[in-house]
PDB file of C-alpha atoms in Angstrom:
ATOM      1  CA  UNK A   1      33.976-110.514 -26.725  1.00 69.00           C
ATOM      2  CA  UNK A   2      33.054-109.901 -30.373  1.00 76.00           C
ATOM      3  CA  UNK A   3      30.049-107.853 -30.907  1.00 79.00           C
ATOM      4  CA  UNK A   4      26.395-109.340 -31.629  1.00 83.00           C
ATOM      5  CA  UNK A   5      25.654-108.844 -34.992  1.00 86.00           C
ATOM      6  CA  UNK A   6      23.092-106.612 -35.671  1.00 85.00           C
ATOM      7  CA  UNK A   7      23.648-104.390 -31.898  1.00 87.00           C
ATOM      8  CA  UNK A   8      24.384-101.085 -33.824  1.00 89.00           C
ATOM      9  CA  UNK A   9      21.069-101.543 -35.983  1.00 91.00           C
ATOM     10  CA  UNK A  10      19.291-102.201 -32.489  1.00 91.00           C
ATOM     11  CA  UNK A  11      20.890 -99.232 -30.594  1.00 91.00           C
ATOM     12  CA  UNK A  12      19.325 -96.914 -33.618  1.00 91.00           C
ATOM     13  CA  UNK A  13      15.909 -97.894 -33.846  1.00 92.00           C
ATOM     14  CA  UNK A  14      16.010 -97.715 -29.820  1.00 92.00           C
ATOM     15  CA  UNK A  15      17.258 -94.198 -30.391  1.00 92.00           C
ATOM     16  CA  UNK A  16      14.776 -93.279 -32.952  1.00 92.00           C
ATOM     17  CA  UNK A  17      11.883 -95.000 -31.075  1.00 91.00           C
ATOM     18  CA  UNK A  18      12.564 -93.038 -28.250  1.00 90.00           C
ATOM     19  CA  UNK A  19      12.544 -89.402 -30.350  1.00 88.00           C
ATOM     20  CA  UNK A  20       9.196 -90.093 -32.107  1.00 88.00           C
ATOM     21  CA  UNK A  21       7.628 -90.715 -28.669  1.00 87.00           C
ATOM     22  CA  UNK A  22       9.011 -87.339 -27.509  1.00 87.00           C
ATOM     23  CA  UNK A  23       6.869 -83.894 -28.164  1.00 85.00           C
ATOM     24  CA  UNK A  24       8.499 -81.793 -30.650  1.00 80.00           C
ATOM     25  CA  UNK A  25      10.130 -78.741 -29.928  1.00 79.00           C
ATOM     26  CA  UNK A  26       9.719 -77.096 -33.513  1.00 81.00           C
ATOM     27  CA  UNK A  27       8.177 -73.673 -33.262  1.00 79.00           C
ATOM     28  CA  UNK A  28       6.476 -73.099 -36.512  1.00 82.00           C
ATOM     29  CA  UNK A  29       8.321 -69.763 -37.234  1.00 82.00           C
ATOM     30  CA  UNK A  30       5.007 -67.378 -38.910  1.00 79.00           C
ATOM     31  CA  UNK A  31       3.206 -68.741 -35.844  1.00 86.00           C
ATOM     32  CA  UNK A  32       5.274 -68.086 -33.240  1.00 86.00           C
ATOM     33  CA  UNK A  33       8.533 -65.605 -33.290  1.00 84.00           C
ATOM     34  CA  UNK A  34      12.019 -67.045 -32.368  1.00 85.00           C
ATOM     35  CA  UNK A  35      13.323 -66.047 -29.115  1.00 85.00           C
ATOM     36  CA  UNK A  36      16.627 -63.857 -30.369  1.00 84.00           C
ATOM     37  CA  UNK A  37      19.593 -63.596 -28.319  1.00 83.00           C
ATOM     38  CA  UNK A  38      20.279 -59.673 -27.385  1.00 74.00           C
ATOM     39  CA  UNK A  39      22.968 -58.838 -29.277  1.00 77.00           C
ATOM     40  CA  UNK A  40      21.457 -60.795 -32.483  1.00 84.00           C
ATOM     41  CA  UNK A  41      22.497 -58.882 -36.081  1.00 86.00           C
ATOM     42  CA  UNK A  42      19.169 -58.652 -38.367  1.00 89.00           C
ATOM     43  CA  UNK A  43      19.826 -55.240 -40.254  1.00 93.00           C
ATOM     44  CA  UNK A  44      21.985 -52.098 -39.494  1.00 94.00           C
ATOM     45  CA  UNK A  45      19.999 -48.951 -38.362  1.00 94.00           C
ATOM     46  CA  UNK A  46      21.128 -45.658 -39.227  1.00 95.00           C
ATOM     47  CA  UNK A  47      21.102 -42.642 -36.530  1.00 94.00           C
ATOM     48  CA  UNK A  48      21.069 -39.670 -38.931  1.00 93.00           C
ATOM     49  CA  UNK A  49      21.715 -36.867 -36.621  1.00 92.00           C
ATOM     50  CA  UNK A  50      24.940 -38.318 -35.347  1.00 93.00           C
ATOM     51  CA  UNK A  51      26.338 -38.827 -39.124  1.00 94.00           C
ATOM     52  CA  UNK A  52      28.941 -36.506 -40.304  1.00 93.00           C
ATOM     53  CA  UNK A  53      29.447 -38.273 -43.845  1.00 94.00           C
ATOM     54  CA  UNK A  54      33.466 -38.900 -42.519  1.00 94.00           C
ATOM     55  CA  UNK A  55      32.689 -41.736 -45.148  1.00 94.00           C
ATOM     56  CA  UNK A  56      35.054 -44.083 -42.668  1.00 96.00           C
ATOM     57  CA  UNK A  57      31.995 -46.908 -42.741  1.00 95.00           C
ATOM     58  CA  UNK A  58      32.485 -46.794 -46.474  1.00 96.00           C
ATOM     59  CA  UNK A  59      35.506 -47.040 -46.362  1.00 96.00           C
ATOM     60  CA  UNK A  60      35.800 -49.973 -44.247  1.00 96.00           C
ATOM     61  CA  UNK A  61      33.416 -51.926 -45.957  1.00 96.00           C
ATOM     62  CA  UNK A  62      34.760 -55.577 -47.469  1.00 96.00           C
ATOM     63  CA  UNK A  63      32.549 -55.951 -49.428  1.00 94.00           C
ATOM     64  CA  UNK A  64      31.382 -51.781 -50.839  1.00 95.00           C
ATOM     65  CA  UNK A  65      28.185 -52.461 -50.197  1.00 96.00           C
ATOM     66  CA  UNK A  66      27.339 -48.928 -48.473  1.00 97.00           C
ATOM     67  CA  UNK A  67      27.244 -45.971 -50.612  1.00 97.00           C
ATOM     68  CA  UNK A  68      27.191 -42.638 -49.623  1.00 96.00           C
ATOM     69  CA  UNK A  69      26.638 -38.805 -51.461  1.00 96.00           C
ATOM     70  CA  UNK A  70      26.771 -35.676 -50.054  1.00 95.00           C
ATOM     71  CA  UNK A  71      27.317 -31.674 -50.171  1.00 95.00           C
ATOM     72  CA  UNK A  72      29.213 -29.175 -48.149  1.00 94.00           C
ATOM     73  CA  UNK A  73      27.388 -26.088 -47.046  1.00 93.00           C
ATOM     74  CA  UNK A  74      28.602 -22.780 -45.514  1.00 92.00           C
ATOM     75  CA  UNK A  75      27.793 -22.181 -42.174  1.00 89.00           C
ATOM     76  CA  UNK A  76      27.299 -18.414 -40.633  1.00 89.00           C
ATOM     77  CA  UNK A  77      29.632 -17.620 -37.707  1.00 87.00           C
ATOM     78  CA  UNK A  78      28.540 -17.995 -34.710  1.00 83.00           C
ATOM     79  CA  UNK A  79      30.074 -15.001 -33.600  1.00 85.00           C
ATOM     80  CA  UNK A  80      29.825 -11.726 -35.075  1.00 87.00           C
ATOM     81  CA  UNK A  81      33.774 -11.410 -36.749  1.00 86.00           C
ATOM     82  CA  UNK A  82      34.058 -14.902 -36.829  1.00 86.00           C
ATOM     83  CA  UNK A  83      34.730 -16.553 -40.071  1.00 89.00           C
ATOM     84  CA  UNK A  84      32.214 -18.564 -41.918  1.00 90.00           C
ATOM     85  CA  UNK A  85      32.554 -22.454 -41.569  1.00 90.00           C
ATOM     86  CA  UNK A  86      31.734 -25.287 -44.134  1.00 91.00           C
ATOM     87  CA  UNK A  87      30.326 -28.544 -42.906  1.00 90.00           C
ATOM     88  CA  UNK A  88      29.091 -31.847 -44.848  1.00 92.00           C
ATOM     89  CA  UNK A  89      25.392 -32.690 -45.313  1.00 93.00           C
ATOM     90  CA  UNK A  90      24.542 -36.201 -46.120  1.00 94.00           C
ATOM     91  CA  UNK A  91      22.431 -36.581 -49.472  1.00 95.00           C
ATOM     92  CA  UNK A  92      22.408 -40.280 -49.687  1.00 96.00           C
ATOM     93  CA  UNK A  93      22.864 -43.476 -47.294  1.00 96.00           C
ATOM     94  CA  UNK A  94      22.381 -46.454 -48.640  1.00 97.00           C
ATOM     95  CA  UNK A  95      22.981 -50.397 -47.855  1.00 96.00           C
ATOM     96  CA  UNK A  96      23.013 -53.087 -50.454  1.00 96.00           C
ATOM     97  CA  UNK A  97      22.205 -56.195 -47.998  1.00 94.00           C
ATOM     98  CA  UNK A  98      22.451 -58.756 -50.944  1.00 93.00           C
ATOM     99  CA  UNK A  99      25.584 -57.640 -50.833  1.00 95.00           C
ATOM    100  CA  UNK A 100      26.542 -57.227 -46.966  1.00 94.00           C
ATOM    101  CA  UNK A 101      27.633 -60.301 -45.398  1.00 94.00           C
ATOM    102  CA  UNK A 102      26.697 -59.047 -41.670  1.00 92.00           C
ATOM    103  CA  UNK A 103      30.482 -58.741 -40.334  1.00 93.00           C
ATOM    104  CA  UNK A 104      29.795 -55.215 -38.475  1.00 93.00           C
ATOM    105  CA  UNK A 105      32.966 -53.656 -39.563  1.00 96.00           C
ATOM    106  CA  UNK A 106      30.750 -50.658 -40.127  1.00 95.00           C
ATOM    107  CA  UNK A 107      29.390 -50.351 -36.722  1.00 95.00           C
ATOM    108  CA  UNK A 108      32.680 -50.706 -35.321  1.00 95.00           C
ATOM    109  CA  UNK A 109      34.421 -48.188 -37.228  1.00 96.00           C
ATOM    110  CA  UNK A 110      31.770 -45.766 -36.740  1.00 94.00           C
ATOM    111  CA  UNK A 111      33.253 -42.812 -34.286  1.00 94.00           C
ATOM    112  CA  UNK A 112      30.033 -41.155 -33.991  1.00 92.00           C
ATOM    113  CA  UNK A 113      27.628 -44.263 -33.059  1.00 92.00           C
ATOM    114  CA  UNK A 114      25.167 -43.065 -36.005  1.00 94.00           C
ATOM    115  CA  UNK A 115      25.123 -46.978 -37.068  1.00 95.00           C
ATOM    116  CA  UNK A 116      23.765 -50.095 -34.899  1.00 94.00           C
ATOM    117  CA  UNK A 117      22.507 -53.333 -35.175  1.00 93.00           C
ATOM    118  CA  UNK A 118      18.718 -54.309 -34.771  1.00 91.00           C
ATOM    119  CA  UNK A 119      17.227 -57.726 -34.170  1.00 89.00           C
ATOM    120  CA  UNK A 120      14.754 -57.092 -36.828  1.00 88.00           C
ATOM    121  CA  UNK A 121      15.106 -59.768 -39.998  1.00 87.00           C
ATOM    122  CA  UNK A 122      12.202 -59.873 -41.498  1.00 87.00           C
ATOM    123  CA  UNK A 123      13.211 -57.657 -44.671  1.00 87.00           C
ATOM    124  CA  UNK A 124      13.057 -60.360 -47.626  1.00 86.00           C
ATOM    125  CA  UNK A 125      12.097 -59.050 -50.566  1.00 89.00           C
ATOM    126  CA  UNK A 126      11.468 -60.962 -54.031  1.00 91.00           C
ATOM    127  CA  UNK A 127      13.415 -58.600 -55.907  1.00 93.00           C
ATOM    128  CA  UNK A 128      17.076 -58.137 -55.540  1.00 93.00           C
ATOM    129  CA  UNK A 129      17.102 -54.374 -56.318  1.00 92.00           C
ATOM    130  CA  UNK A 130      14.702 -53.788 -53.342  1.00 93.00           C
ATOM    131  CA  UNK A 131      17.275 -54.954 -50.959  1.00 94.00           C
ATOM    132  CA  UNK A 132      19.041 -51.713 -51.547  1.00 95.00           C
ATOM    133  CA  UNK A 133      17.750 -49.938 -48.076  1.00 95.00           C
ATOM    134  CA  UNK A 134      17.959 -46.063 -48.496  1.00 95.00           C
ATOM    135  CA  UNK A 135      18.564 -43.369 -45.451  1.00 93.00           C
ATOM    136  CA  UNK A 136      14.481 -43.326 -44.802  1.00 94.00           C
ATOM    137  CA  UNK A 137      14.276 -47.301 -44.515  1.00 93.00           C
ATOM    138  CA  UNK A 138      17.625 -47.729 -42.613  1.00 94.00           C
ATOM    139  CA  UNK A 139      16.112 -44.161 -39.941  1.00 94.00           C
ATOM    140  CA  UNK A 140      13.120 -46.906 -39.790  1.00 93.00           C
ATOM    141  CA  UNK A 141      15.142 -49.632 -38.236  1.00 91.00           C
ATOM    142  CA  UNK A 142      16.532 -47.239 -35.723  1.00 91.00           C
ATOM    143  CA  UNK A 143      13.028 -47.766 -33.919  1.00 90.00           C
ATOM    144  CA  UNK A 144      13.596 -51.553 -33.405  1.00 88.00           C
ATOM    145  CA  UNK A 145      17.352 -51.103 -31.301  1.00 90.00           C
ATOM    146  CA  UNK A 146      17.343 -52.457 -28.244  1.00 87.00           C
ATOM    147  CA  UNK A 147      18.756 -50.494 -25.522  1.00 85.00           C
ATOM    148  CA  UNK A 148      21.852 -50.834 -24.338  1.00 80.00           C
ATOM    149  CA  UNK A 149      22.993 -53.600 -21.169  1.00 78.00           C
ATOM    150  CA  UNK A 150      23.379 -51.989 -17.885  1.00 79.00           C
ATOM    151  CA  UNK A 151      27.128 -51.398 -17.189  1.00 77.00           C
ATOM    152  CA  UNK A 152      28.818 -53.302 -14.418  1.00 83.00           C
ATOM    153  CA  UNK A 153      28.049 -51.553 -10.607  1.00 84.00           C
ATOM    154  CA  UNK A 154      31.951 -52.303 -10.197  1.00 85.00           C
ATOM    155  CA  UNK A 155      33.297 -51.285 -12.997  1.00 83.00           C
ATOM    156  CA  UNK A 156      35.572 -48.255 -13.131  1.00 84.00           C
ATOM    157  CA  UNK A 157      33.206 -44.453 -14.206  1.00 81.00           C
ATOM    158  CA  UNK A 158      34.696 -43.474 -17.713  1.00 79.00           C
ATOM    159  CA  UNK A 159      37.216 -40.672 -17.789  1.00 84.00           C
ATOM    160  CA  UNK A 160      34.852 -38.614 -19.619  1.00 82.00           C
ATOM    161  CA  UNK A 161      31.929 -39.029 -17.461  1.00 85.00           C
ATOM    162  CA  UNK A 162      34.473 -38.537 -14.311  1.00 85.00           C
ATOM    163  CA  UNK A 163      36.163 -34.778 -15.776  1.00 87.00           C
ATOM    164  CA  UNK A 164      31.936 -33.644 -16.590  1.00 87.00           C
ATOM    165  CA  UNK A 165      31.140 -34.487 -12.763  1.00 89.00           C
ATOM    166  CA  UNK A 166      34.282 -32.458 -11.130  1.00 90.00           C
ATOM    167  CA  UNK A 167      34.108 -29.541 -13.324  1.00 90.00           C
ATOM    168  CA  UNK A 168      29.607 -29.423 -12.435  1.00 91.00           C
ATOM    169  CA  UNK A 169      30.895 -29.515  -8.677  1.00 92.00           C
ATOM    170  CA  UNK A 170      33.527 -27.323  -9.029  1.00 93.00           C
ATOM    171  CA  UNK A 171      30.476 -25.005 -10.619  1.00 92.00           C
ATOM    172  CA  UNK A 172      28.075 -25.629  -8.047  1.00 92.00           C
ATOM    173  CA  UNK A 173      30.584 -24.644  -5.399  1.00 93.00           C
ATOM    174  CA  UNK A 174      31.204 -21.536  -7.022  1.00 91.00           C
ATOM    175  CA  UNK A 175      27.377 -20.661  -7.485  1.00 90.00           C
ATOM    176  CA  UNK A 176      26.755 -21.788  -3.540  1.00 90.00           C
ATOM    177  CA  UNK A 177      29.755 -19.858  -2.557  1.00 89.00           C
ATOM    178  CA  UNK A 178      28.285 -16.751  -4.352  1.00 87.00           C
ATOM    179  CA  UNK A 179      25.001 -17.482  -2.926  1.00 85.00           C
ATOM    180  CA  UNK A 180      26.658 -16.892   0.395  1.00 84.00           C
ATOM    181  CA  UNK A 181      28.218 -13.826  -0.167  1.00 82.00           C
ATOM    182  CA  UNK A 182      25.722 -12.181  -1.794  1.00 74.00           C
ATOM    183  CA  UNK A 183      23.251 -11.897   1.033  1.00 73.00           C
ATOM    184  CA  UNK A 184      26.122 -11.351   3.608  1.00 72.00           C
ATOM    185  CA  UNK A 185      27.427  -8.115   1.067  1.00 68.00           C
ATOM    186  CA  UNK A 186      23.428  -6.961   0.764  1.00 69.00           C
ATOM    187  CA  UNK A 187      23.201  -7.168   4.972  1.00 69.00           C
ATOM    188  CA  UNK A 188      26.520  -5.201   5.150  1.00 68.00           C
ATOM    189  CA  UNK A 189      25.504  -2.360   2.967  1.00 67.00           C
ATOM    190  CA  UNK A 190      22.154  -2.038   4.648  1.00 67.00           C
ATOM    191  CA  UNK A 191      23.752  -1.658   8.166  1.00 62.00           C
ATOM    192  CA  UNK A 192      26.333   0.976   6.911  1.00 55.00           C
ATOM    193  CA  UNK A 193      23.360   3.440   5.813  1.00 51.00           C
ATOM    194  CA  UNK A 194      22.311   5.583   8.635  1.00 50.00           C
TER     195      UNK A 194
END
């Protein structure tokens, strides 16, 4: 059967009939904030402490938009005759976001977790050089991470977790052990005095 002329034009205006009488589901973004999913990339927060300027994010980067300065300083020893130790302190992190293109190489890379993602994305700026986010800006954004999901209840303990908890046993069985012994050793030299 050949088609009626004029069906497809009748099926659209049915279809677009149908949508106006609908409510709209637009949420008018200043107004009301999206709902983000959790592991949404807005801007990459900096954890200071844990940086040790190995310069691998840098490194990394496809598209060189993190820059990075420091200084080595001599450390004491920590141990009288030990020898004196030189470490890297970090001067300068910085983040050119007109340049980043969000690809979390960085993050990845990072063996010291002193980088991670935060929802945040409000950061627009109307000049370009301003997008430039220094160490105290990017320590800011640390604030907004969201914590972690919950590991899996049947999912195997890490290795490292599982080596801490046998040698703190092993420990507390010493210290209980001693505990024993000490009043049974303090009971035996009080009944051998006359």
């Amino acid at each position: 059967m050949p088609p009626i002329p004029g069906s497809g034009l009748a099926k659209g205006l049915a279809v677009t009939l149908r949508t106006m009488t609908k409510k709209t589901v637009t949420a008018q973004y200043p107004d009301t904030q999206p709902e983000l999913p959790p592991r949404s990339r807005g801007v990459i927060g900096l954890f200071e402490e844990n940086c040790t300027v190995c310069m691998l994010c840098a490194r990394e980067c496809p598209d060189w938009c993190i820059y990075i300065d420091s200084h080595k300083e001599t450390v004491p020893p920590a141990a009288p005759g030990g020898r004196e130790r030189s470490r890297n302190v970090l001067d300068r992190f910085a983040i050119d976001f007109s340049l980043c293109m969000y690809c979390g190489i960085c993050i990845e890379v990072c063996p010291f977790d002193a980088l991670f993602w935060s929802p945040e994305f409000e950061y627009a700026e109307t000049d370009i050089h301003e997008l430039t986010h220094e160490r105290d800006k990017l320590r800011e954004w640390m604030w907004t991470v969201p914590e972690p999901p919950a590991l899996d209840p049947g999912a195997e303990e890490p290795k490292e977790i599982a080596a801490a908890r046998k040698t703190a046993d092993k420990l507390a069985a010493q210290q209980a052990q001693q505990a024993q012994q000490a009043p049974q050793a303090q009971q035996s030299e009080e009944g051998g005095t006359p």
